[in-house]
Amino acid sequence: MIVTMNDIAKKLRVSRATVSYVLSGRSDGLVSEATKKIVHSAAKEMGYRPNRMAAALIKGRTQMIALLVHDFHPAYYSYMIHHVCKQVEGTDYHLNVAQVGAKTSPMEATYWPVDGVMAFDCAPFIDQLPDNLLASVPVVSFGGSYSTKVDHVGVDIYEATLSVVRHMVDIGRRRIAYLVPKSDCCSGSARHDAYCTCLREARLDPMFVQVDEPRTVLQREAARNVVRALFRGRQNPEIDALFCFSDEMALGAHLALRQAGVSIPSDVALAGIDGICDGEYADPPITATRQPFERMAETAWQFLSRRLEDKTLPRQELVLVPPLIVRGSTVTQTLR
Amino acid sequence: MIVTMNDIAKKLRVSRATVSYVLSGRSDGLVSEATKKIVHSAAKEMGYRPNRMAAALIKGRTQMIALLVHDFHPAYYSYMIHHVCKQVEGTDYHLNVAQVGAKTSPMEATYWPVDGVMAFDCAPFIDQLPDNLLASVPVVSFGGSYSTKVDHVGVDIYEATLSVVRHMVDIGRRRIAYLVPKSDCCSGSARHDAYCTCLREARLDPMFVQVDEPRTVLQREAARNVVRALFRGRQNPEIDALFCFSDEMALGAHLALRQAGVSIPSDVALAGIDGICDGEYADPPITATRQPFERMAETAWQFLSRRLEDKTLPRQELVLVPPLIVRGSTVTQTLR
DNA sequence: ATGAAAGCGCTAACAG
DNA sequence: CTGTTAGCGCTTTCAT
């Protein structure tokens, strides 16, 4: 049923080695043109498909790169996956996108032996990895949550947050709340610390609007519900700006505010972090810092491919500060 | 550097077989509790990681399932990936999400030997697969574009389109245009045919608004540009309804219409196909048929796991008709 | 209860 | 130019 090199060799009455040479393209001058042709056509005709496992086993390299993410769905992740794919596409490597998280244990995510790992937004996971693994397989960590133990392309979320919150102060807001998943509402979290710092500088009081849902998939809906509850009835919480943990949450808040009859930005200014394009399509479009998706994907892959060629390279590091994109959710703009 | 079973066996002065039995959990009464403990602790201590390639090679099964998609990014795909992941999570199988498309040849997508293939929205790709592959590895095709050559969970796009366009007729629209990627504007395409049929029934003239961009990633932006151009100046095309190929395109049209000062739905009613949640967050929210994502993922996985256990099963087939979700983009609604 | 041995499909010396 | 051979790391009879 399944055709192997042996089958081809037997049928053609040549040795396995010859077939191997031809089919793997290492036959430079070793094998006659005639045999080459015969082997190729036999392989095609018999429907031969190389067993990569066997090749990988002996070569010690799988040509496989694992891209580790928390999830596939929210646009923030799928953007990044998309861009990383574009980088790896056309190289000799194959991308294996795998989820890490609560249900998928770290070890399972790297279930397959891979030549390299690209870990997006999951520093804790990297830090959890056993040292011998870290030593034996190149890892590049990238995203807002990056590990400094390995090559990394980071995003400075602290600075990003500063620029968003300062922008809110600059446009005259005084009651700036922070819409945040409960699990991230603690010092040590870059957004939290930057938010607090910024408000302290401006002599304003922090206000936390906490959302229960930590799972990124439902962040938008969860944020919407919390903000809806907040503005329900006449208990207007006297908020005039809402800084959101993510654009997903900003989108949820956006809908809740509109439905509560709250005007954006005149009543409440809204801004997020990420810069997924959905924010641009909202009305008014949402102010946010924009993750340099392409740049990150490109650099992360560059770091990894270099490392793949030379394991002794010194640590490669880059930290980017995402630019603030001011849109209609904080500043009244005329439509273009 | 890399620890193998041999290393453990040598260190412990037992045979490889013993180690194998213990580590793969097949040691029911074969190996003494004492040895078991010793082996386990040695493995842990030495940082042993099983080489799945070797196991797969000998067992002839990789425990790997390929999920084939065109792209990761637009929400329509990432939803599905998300849901398929949830299905496979917790089973003995591992999901390998791979892209098929222009750049990634079909054969490369199944580069790794997998135990099964789940092909989302890519019937042409399945039909292109060599027969011997189709015979040797179970494939389930699902989505709007499904192959009837193999097990499949289809979505009846023709019916879906009928329900959307009929809805537009029902609410009194008479100039119903179809916003469509150029490549899909031909008879044979389910949406196209259903749209034409429906308009013929209602004695209306079809109007095609063609978008150049076939690549799904940029559909939204491309749709936006086309619609913007359409409504630019005072050349109002006398359209009172716009049926969109996808929700992505509907979202683009939505923004363009708003920015052109066209009121939705009073001037132009808007509807799409897919039912991605972003459509719900638009203002007004977008009417669309809703792909039964969860149901499809669940059934597709069910079909595949059954097939994995019994290759002789008769063809498994299911075709779903997605329900029409009427929202504010076609019918004026009060906010909830 | 444990070990020896064969072999999964392929690659890469090395001989001829 | 082609064939022989020795494994890659693991599983799995079959002996012991």
XYZ file of C-alpha atoms (C1' of nucleotides) in Angstrom:
704
model
C 0.000 0.000 0.000
C 2.568 2.501 1.103
C 5.479 2.686 -1.278
C 8.987 2.812 0.142
C 12.397 3.297 -1.388
C 12.908 -0.413 -1.088
C 9.953 -1.061 -3.349
C 11.342 1.243 -5.976
C 14.832 -0.234 -5.703
C 13.503 -3.752 -5.951
C 11.345 -3.023 -8.926
C 14.155 -1.221 -10.720
C 16.790 -3.733 -9.573
C 19.051 -1.039 -8.258
C 20.182 -0.456 -4.714
C 18.321 1.572 -2.130
C 21.253 3.934 -1.978
C 20.894 4.861 -5.611
C 17.240 5.586 -5.154
C 17.964 7.597 -2.049
C 20.608 9.646 -3.827
C 18.371 10.428 -6.744
C 15.242 11.197 -4.776
C 16.965 13.446 -2.306
C 18.770 15.305 -5.047
C 22.241 14.433 -3.802
C 23.130 12.628 -6.987
C 25.492 15.235 -8.421
C 27.516 13.204 -10.879
C 27.069 10.104 -8.767
C 24.236 8.614 -10.691
C 23.857 8.478 -14.444
C 21.252 10.640 -16.045
C 19.539 7.552 -17.369
C 19.089 5.935 -13.950
C 17.974 9.251 -12.531
C 15.185 9.521 -15.035
C 14.100 5.958 -14.464
C 14.070 6.360 -10.721
C 12.138 9.592 -10.855
C 9.514 8.274 -13.160
C 9.141 5.051 -11.189
C 8.726 7.041 -7.991
C 6.066 9.185 -9.552
C 4.258 6.285 -11.106
C 4.256 4.221 -7.945
C 3.062 7.182 -5.909
C 6.113 7.248 -3.695
C 6.029 9.602 -0.750
C 9.175 9.936 1.324
C 8.816 9.069 4.976
C 10.115 12.185 6.642
C 10.219 10.493 10.005
C 12.833 8.069 8.866
C 14.901 10.826 7.313
C 14.562 12.997 10.380
C 15.505 10.125 12.628
C 18.795 9.564 10.939
C 19.644 13.153 10.108
C 18.840 14.382 13.578
C 17.010 17.315 12.089
C 13.308 17.494 11.449
C 13.130 20.695 9.406
C 10.276 21.535 11.690
C 9.788 24.758 13.602
C 7.234 24.990 16.368
C 5.297 28.205 16.759
C 3.859 28.314 20.246
C 0.798 30.435 20.938
C -1.892 30.567 23.578
C -4.693 30.445 21.121
C -5.539 30.793 17.479
C -8.511 32.920 17.604
C -8.346 36.497 18.743
C -7.046 38.581 15.903
C -3.975 39.510 17.878
C -2.741 35.923 17.675
C -3.935 35.095 14.221
C -2.155 38.168 12.835
C 1.077 37.033 14.293
C 0.662 33.458 13.101
C -0.120 34.761 9.670
C 3.018 36.836 9.567
C 5.264 34.153 10.942
C 3.921 31.760 8.325
C 4.864 34.210 5.640
C 8.398 34.275 6.952
C 8.879 30.537 7.113
C 7.086 29.930 3.845
C 9.553 29.287 1.086
C 12.356 28.206 3.377
C 13.346 24.597 3.946
C 11.495 24.597 7.220
C 7.954 23.704 8.068
C 5.917 25.441 10.678
C 3.975 23.547 13.281
C 1.663 25.860 15.141
C 0.831 24.532 18.558
C -1.128 25.773 21.503
C 0.276 26.059 24.973
C -1.850 26.801 27.928
C -3.863 25.380 30.713
C -4.970 22.261 28.918
C -1.978 21.695 26.730
C 1.020 21.156 28.927
C 4.267 22.771 27.882
C 5.868 19.409 27.204
C 3.061 18.350 24.942
C 3.371 21.455 22.875
C 6.871 20.399 21.953
C 5.735 16.820 21.608
C 7.460 16.569 18.283
C 11.149 17.017 17.999
C 11.604 20.345 16.291
C 14.686 22.145 15.082
C 13.599 25.398 16.614
C 10.892 27.031 18.671
C 9.245 30.398 18.224
C 7.310 31.273 21.332
C 4.835 34.090 20.970
C 3.730 35.915 24.076
C 4.514 33.138 26.471
C 7.537 33.941 28.558
C 6.286 31.948 31.559
C 6.199 28.896 29.388
C 9.771 29.368 28.265
C 11.001 29.923 31.764
C 9.302 26.687 32.740
C 11.112 24.689 30.086
C 13.819 22.369 31.389
C 17.318 23.668 30.870
C 18.489 20.746 28.847
C 15.754 21.382 26.329
C 16.620 25.040 26.170
C 20.213 24.041 25.566
C 19.458 21.555 22.854
C 16.921 23.423 20.767
C 17.092 27.068 19.723
C 14.230 29.115 21.094
C 13.248 32.646 20.247
C 10.733 34.335 22.455
C 8.747 37.243 21.095
C 5.768 39.409 21.808
C 4.667 41.450 24.768
C 5.598 38.682 27.143
C 9.128 37.597 26.313
C 11.803 35.678 28.102
C 15.241 37.231 28.453
C 16.777 33.783 28.947
C 16.810 33.262 25.186
C 16.950 35.193 21.916
C 14.007 37.549 21.928
C 12.096 40.225 20.110
C 10.111 42.015 22.739
C 7.511 44.683 22.813
C 7.810 47.226 25.541
C 4.337 47.145 26.996
C 5.314 49.465 29.806
C 6.251 52.217 27.395
C 3.232 51.453 25.245
C 0.958 51.851 28.231
C 2.662 55.062 29.257
C 2.032 56.570 25.858
C -1.633 55.610 25.873
C -2.376 56.795 29.371
C -0.331 59.968 28.980
C -2.293 60.676 25.846
C -5.477 60.462 27.893
C -4.067 62.841 30.456
C -2.951 65.168 27.681
C -6.419 65.425 26.221
C -7.664 66.501 29.598
C -9.152 63.362 31.076
C -9.155 63.160 34.827
C -11.106 60.011 35.651
C -9.129 57.430 33.755
C -10.151 53.862 34.548
C -8.270 50.713 33.620
C -10.275 47.811 32.218
C -8.263 44.747 33.133
C -8.552 40.988 33.549
C -8.523 40.235 37.255
C -5.449 38.065 36.926
C -3.450 40.948 35.508
C -4.483 43.514 38.047
C -1.409 43.435 40.203
C 1.894 45.178 40.432
C 4.503 43.445 38.355
C 2.265 43.607 35.339
C 3.698 46.122 32.900
C 0.377 47.729 32.036
C -0.637 47.966 35.666
C 2.598 49.528 36.756
C 2.736 51.988 33.890
C -0.873 52.964 34.436
C -0.278 53.579 38.119
C 2.925 55.496 37.497
C 1.273 57.680 34.954
C -1.707 58.486 37.133
C 0.525 59.226 40.071
C 2.530 61.662 37.958
C -0.691 63.397 37.001
C -1.939 63.292 40.579
C -4.975 61.277 39.614
C -6.547 58.297 41.342
C -6.369 54.903 39.695
C -9.664 53.129 39.100
C -9.746 49.494 38.210
C -12.566 47.881 36.334
C -11.875 44.207 36.655
C -13.006 41.519 34.293
C -13.226 37.950 35.468
C -12.494 36.248 32.190
C -8.833 35.479 31.729
C -9.305 33.375 28.624
C -8.497 35.538 25.676
C -11.224 34.136 23.474
C -14.009 35.561 25.510
C -12.317 38.750 26.574
C -14.370 40.836 24.240
C -17.696 39.569 25.445
C -16.598 39.617 29.075
C -15.413 43.197 28.768
C -18.685 44.160 27.175
C -20.699 42.686 30.002
C -18.652 44.354 32.698
C -18.817 47.753 31.061
C -22.517 47.350 30.401
C -23.109 46.595 34.061
C -20.958 49.558 35.021
C -23.040 52.005 33.048
C -26.381 50.421 33.735
C -29.076 52.535 35.343
C -27.990 55.988 36.378
C -24.961 54.810 38.298
C -22.649 56.519 35.881
C -19.311 55.855 37.459
C -17.963 59.254 36.503
C -15.372 57.824 34.275
C -14.213 60.007 31.423
C -11.637 57.653 29.964
C -11.164 53.940 29.763
C -7.776 52.407 29.140
C -8.224 48.806 28.033
C -5.896 45.888 28.587
C -6.294 44.769 24.990
C -8.014 45.813 21.813
C -10.326 42.849 22.224
C -11.516 44.295 25.490
C -11.657 47.766 24.001
C -13.950 46.458 21.299
C -16.245 44.947 23.904
C -16.255 48.155 25.921
C -16.868 50.122 22.752
C -20.101 48.272 22.036
C -21.276 48.441 25.631
C -20.696 52.183 25.784
C -22.516 52.816 22.526
C -25.425 50.732 23.644
C -25.545 52.566 26.955
C -25.825 55.797 25.033
C -22.426 56.962 26.157
C -20.735 59.062 23.519
C -17.180 58.213 22.478
C -14.981 60.177 22.911
C -16.902 63.153 24.259
C -18.287 61.339 27.317
C -15.689 58.622 27.600
C -12.419 58.319 25.726
C -11.422 54.770 24.910
C -8.070 53.266 24.064
C -6.419 49.890 23.915
C -3.189 48.075 23.305
C -2.428 45.881 20.292
C -3.641 47.669 17.208
C -5.571 44.830 15.622
C -7.327 46.070 12.543
C -10.793 45.500 13.948
C -10.204 48.544 16.110
C -9.854 50.592 12.977
C -13.198 49.437 11.693
C -15.092 50.404 14.809
C -16.970 53.699 14.824
C -15.298 55.756 16.076
C -12.081 53.856 15.404
C -10.112 52.931 18.481
C -6.931 54.623 19.597
C -4.237 52.091 20.441
C -0.578 51.349 20.310
C 0.196 49.258 17.316
C 2.201 46.065 17.710
C 4.772 45.924 14.946
C 3.534 42.522 13.773
C 5.514 42.259 10.556
C 8.703 43.555 12.058
C 8.455 41.155 14.971
C 7.767 38.149 12.810
C 10.591 39.063 10.507
C 13.126 39.657 13.232
C 12.098 36.624 15.255
C 12.556 34.401 12.248
C 15.851 36.073 11.433
C 17.109 35.477 14.952
C 16.044 31.866 14.792
C 17.550 31.106 11.418
C 20.835 32.644 12.460
C 20.791 30.594 15.623
C 19.980 27.492 13.642
C 23.187 27.990 11.709
C 25.336 28.927 14.629
C 24.434 27.814 18.115
C 27.328 29.699 19.622
C 26.059 33.121 18.628
C 25.741 35.577 21.495
C 22.217 36.272 22.694
C 20.196 38.194 20.115
C 17.909 40.813 21.556
C 15.581 43.504 20.314
C 12.898 45.379 22.168
C 10.475 47.512 20.207
C 8.310 50.340 21.421
C 4.986 50.218 19.623
C 3.830 53.576 18.295
C 0.637 55.199 19.522
C -2.015 55.472 16.850
C -4.447 58.191 17.810
C -7.902 57.622 16.406
C -11.424 58.828 16.903
C -12.073 57.078 20.189
C -9.974 59.599 22.052
C -9.875 62.609 19.768
C -12.719 63.882 17.647
C -11.658 63.561 14.060
C -13.237 64.330 10.782
C -13.791 61.283 8.632
C -11.245 60.945 5.913
C 23.395 15.994 25.201
C 20.181 14.342 24.121
C 19.195 11.532 26.440
C 17.920 8.319 24.882
C 16.448 5.171 26.315
C 19.786 3.542 25.793
C 21.421 6.025 28.108
C 18.915 5.268 30.818
C 19.203 1.527 30.314
C 22.974 1.660 30.418
C 23.072 3.781 33.524
C 20.563 1.570 35.280
C 22.097 -1.628 33.910
C 18.750 -2.862 32.645
C 17.721 -3.536 29.100
C 16.250 -1.017 26.694
C 13.087 -3.077 26.580
C 12.479 -2.647 30.271
C 12.916 1.073 30.024
C 10.614 1.174 27.032
C 7.921 -0.799 28.833
C 8.021 1.428 31.853
C 8.206 4.737 30.057
C 5.408 3.976 27.658
C 3.201 2.678 30.426
C 2.868 -0.825 29.000
C 4.436 -2.426 32.028
C 1.265 -3.960 33.459
C 2.666 -6.581 35.773
C 5.653 -7.050 33.518
C 8.061 -4.934 35.440
C 8.466 -4.806 39.187
C 7.317 -1.745 41.014
C 10.833 -1.171 42.226
C 12.344 -1.042 38.732
C 9.501 1.124 37.548
C 10.233 3.717 40.189
C 13.916 3.654 39.443
C 13.390 4.032 35.730
C 10.930 6.857 36.123
C 13.118 8.797 38.445
C 16.190 8.259 36.307
C 14.310 9.455 33.254
C 13.182 12.559 35.031
C 16.556 13.277 36.478
C 18.389 12.801 33.215
C 15.863 14.954 31.392
C 14.783 12.211 29.079
C 12.446 13.188 26.252
C 11.077 10.420 24.082
C 11.879 10.684 20.403
C 8.437 10.512 18.849
C 9.902 10.074 15.403
C 11.431 6.764 16.302
C 8.233 5.568 17.926
C 6.163 6.712 14.979
C 8.519 5.047 12.561
C 8.113 1.660 14.107
C 4.465 1.928 15.063
C 3.433 3.249 11.697
C 1.273 5.819 13.395
C 2.264 9.340 14.181
C -0.619 10.381 16.429
C -0.653 13.484 14.315
C -3.641 15.034 12.632
C -3.186 17.701 9.988
C -5.658 20.544 9.889
C -5.463 22.161 6.473
C -6.578 25.748 6.041
C -6.000 28.502 3.533
C -4.941 30.984 6.092
C -4.825 31.673 9.787
C -5.948 35.158 9.950
C -9.442 36.160 9.021
C -11.713 35.380 11.925
C -13.635 32.872 9.872
C -10.586 30.610 9.803
C -9.271 31.275 13.248
C -12.667 30.430 14.754
C -12.648 27.099 13.073
C -9.087 26.345 14.059
C -9.919 27.277 17.592
C -12.858 24.916 17.686
C -11.047 22.042 16.042
C -8.256 22.450 18.567
C -10.741 22.124 21.358
C -11.952 18.870 19.888
C -8.569 17.287 19.473
C -7.283 18.602 22.784
C -7.334 15.903 25.390
C -7.259 13.041 22.913
C -4.153 11.038 22.084
C -3.737 12.987 18.889
C -1.843 16.136 18.144
C -2.972 18.762 15.741
C -0.677 20.184 13.115
C -2.242 23.203 11.515
C -0.868 23.788 8.060
C -1.572 26.197 5.288
C -2.429 25.128 1.793
C -2.598 27.576 -1.016
C -0.762 29.216 -3.806
C 2.617 29.194 -2.157
C 2.340 26.030 -0.150
C 1.817 23.137 -2.503
C -0.660 20.477 -1.469
C 2.074 17.905 -1.086
C 4.054 20.119 1.193
C 1.104 20.637 3.458
C 1.067 16.940 4.151
C 4.841 16.898 4.329
C 4.690 14.971 7.564
C 3.117 11.595 7.709
C -0.120 12.095 9.596
C -2.735 9.656 10.772
C -5.557 11.773 9.487
C -6.350 14.976 7.658
C -9.009 17.548 8.380
C -9.408 19.842 5.420
C -11.301 23.034 6.056
C -12.823 24.830 3.137
C -10.531 23.380 0.545
C -12.337 20.876 -1.627
C -10.190 21.629 -4.690
C -7.152 20.647 -2.713
C -8.660 17.309 -1.700
C -9.698 16.533 -5.221
C -6.157 17.244 -6.305
C -4.691 14.718 -3.882
C -3.368 11.520 -5.454
C -5.666 8.566 -4.993
C -3.165 6.422 -3.209
C -2.799 9.072 -0.539
C -6.542 9.358 -0.204
C -6.685 5.610 0.187
C -3.961 5.392 2.792
C -4.866 8.272 5.082
C -8.334 9.164 6.343
C -9.472 12.584 5.221
C -12.474 14.546 6.339
C -13.412 17.582 4.334
C -15.503 20.267 5.970
C -16.688 23.815 5.512
C -18.423 25.656 2.736
C -16.191 24.072 0.145
C -16.189 20.336 0.776
C -15.285 17.310 -1.268
C -17.826 14.538 -1.651
C -15.042 12.064 -2.434
C -14.386 11.642 1.277
C -16.115 11.915 4.647
C -17.443 15.419 4.904
C -19.328 17.950 6.974
C -20.553 20.535 4.559
C -22.279 23.843 4.782
C -24.927 24.509 2.213
C -23.844 27.881 0.934
C -26.483 27.854 -1.769
C -29.275 27.636 0.775
C -27.529 30.132 3.002
C -27.339 32.611 0.166
C -30.968 32.056 -0.742
C -32.049 32.872 2.795
C -29.989 36.055 2.890
C -31.064 37.364 -0.496
C -34.693 36.377 0.007
C -34.610 38.244 3.270
C -33.533 41.331 1.353
C -36.333 40.863 -1.110
C -38.768 40.331 1.746
C -37.877 43.609 3.379
C -38.690 45.333 0.133
C -35.306 45.895 -1.444
C -35.283 46.070 -5.224
C -31.731 47.019 -6.144
C -29.795 44.235 -4.518
C -26.141 44.176 -5.490
C -23.688 41.381 -4.844
C -20.240 42.301 -3.553
C -17.991 39.531 -4.751
C -14.335 38.681 -5.392
C -13.811 38.659 -9.122
C -12.663 35.061 -9.088
C -15.963 33.947 -7.605
C -18.203 35.869 -9.919
C -19.169 33.055 -12.205
C -21.838 30.466 -12.488
C -20.915 27.324 -10.644
C -20.215 29.313 -7.526
C -22.948 28.552 -4.993
C -23.412 32.132 -3.856
C -23.491 33.398 -7.409
C -26.034 30.888 -8.566
C -28.279 31.298 -5.546
C -28.114 35.076 -5.853
C -29.057 34.938 -9.522
C -31.857 32.449 -8.932
C -33.295 34.489 -6.166
C -33.237 37.709 -8.153
C -34.775 36.008 -11.144
C -37.594 34.714 -8.953
C -38.208 38.232 -7.727
C -37.885 39.625 -11.262
C -35.004 41.831 -10.285
C -31.790 42.540 -12.134
C -28.539 41.226 -10.714
C -25.815 43.776 -10.092
C -22.279 42.692 -9.451
C -19.792 44.772 -7.553
C -16.532 42.999 -8.144
C -13.514 43.116 -5.904
C -10.106 42.331 -7.297
C -8.563 40.879 -4.198
C -8.910 37.146 -3.952
C -6.615 36.765 -0.980
C -8.749 36.443 2.076
C -6.485 38.494 4.277
C -7.116 41.698 2.483
C -10.721 41.132 1.565
C -11.971 43.556 4.125
C -9.791 46.412 3.000
C -10.364 45.627 -0.675
C -14.114 45.563 -0.185
C -13.933 48.854 1.625
C -12.052 50.503 -1.208
C -14.399 49.245 -3.875
C -17.498 50.335 -2.021
C -15.955 53.685 -1.220
C -15.223 54.249 -4.890
C -18.734 53.165 -5.747
C -20.324 55.767 -3.532
C -17.823 58.498 -4.151
C -19.101 61.788 -5.478
C -22.746 61.889 -6.326
C -22.607 58.778 -8.454
C -24.861 56.949 -6.039
C -25.346 53.669 -7.812
C -28.945 53.364 -6.733
C -28.277 50.312 -4.716
C -30.578 49.711 -1.798
C -29.077 46.439 -0.614
C -25.669 44.852 -0.664
C -25.218 41.129 -0.299
C -21.615 40.403 0.585
C -19.581 37.338 -0.262
C -18.231 37.135 3.268
C -18.544 38.899 6.567
C -15.038 40.198 6.078
C -16.183 42.000 2.975
C -19.381 43.092 4.686
C -17.293 44.695 7.401
C -15.284 46.595 4.814
C -18.436 47.695 3.019
C -19.952 48.692 6.335
C -17.171 51.132 7.074
C -17.148 52.537 3.550
C -20.886 53.135 3.616
C -20.763 54.842 6.986
C -17.936 57.041 5.868
C -19.810 57.924 2.702
C -22.698 59.062 4.840
C -24.911 56.259 3.638
C -27.283 55.117 6.326
C -27.542 51.423 7.153
C -30.099 49.952 6.744
C -32.403 52.782 5.675
C -30.405 53.725 2.559
C -28.632 50.451 1.997
C -29.267 47.140 3.686
C -26.154 45.060 4.245
C -25.724 41.350 4.826
C -23.003 38.754 4.680
C -22.245 35.093 4.997
C -20.230 33.508 7.836
C -21.433 35.018 11.056
C -18.082 35.883 12.564
C -18.557 37.728 15.796
C -17.023 40.948 14.513
C -20.202 41.453 12.542
C -22.111 41.540 15.776
C -19.915 44.283 17.136
C -20.400 46.583 14.183
C -22.941 49.359 14.471
C -25.491 48.471 13.274
C -24.643 44.795 13.684
C -24.512 42.851 10.467
C -27.152 40.406 9.307
C -25.613 37.139 8.182
C -26.025 33.417 8.084
C -24.124 31.844 10.895
C -21.735 29.002 10.189
C -22.262 26.341 12.835
C -18.611 26.394 13.841
C -18.814 24.235 16.942
C -21.093 21.690 15.375
C -18.878 21.380 12.331
C -15.709 20.986 14.326
C -17.337 18.436 16.565
C -18.815 16.371 13.760
C -15.720 16.560 11.600
C -13.620 15.258 14.444
C -16.172 12.578 15.218
C -16.140 11.421 11.618
C -12.378 11.324 11.590
C -11.971 9.449 14.849
C -14.475 6.845 13.760
C -12.678 6.459 10.479
C -9.375 6.176 12.302
C -10.741 3.142 14.113
C -12.429 1.576 11.152
C -11.232 2.314 7.659
C -13.994 0.219 6.128
C -16.812 2.431 7.394
C -19.184 3.634 4.688
C -18.795 7.275 3.709
C -19.877 9.630 6.487
C -21.722 12.704 5.307
C -23.516 15.649 6.819
C -24.562 18.897 5.220
C -25.743 21.724 7.429
C -27.824 24.718 6.501
C -26.611 27.724 8.450
C -29.385 29.770 10.043
C -30.002 33.388 9.075
C -29.336 35.809 11.882
C -31.211 39.013 11.207
C -29.546 42.040 12.726
C -29.630 45.783 12.486
C -27.920 46.083 9.126
C -31.068 44.976 7.336
C -33.840 45.652 9.810
C -34.049 48.603 12.136
C -33.895 47.279 15.648
C -33.988 48.826 19.051
C -30.859 48.287 21.035
C -31.236 45.585 23.583
C 10.414 -10.197 35.571
C 13.996 -9.110 32.248
C 17.020 -9.400 28.047
C 18.300 -10.321 23.125
C 17.307 -9.336 18.718
C 14.867 -7.862 14.695
C 13.439 -4.138 12.170
C 10.438 0.508 10.978
C 12.317 3.603 6.230
C 15.806 6.121 5.431
C 20.896 8.240 4.973
C 25.789 8.258 4.479
C 30.027 6.473 4.707
C 32.792 3.202 2.316
C 33.841 -0.418 -1.104
C 33.846 -2.074 -5.412
C 28.744 4.964 -11.309
C 26.430 1.496 -8.099
C 26.025 -1.694 -4.091
C 26.964 -2.980 0.826
C 26.601 -1.872 5.347
C 25.802 0.202 9.612
C 22.969 2.547 12.177
C 19.173 6.794 13.869
C 15.868 5.636 18.680
C 12.408 3.110 19.544
C 8.825 -1.078 20.000
C 7.837 -5.747 20.258
C 7.926 -10.562 19.832
C 10.276 -14.411 21.791
C 13.445 -16.548 24.932
C 15.217 -16.934 29.328
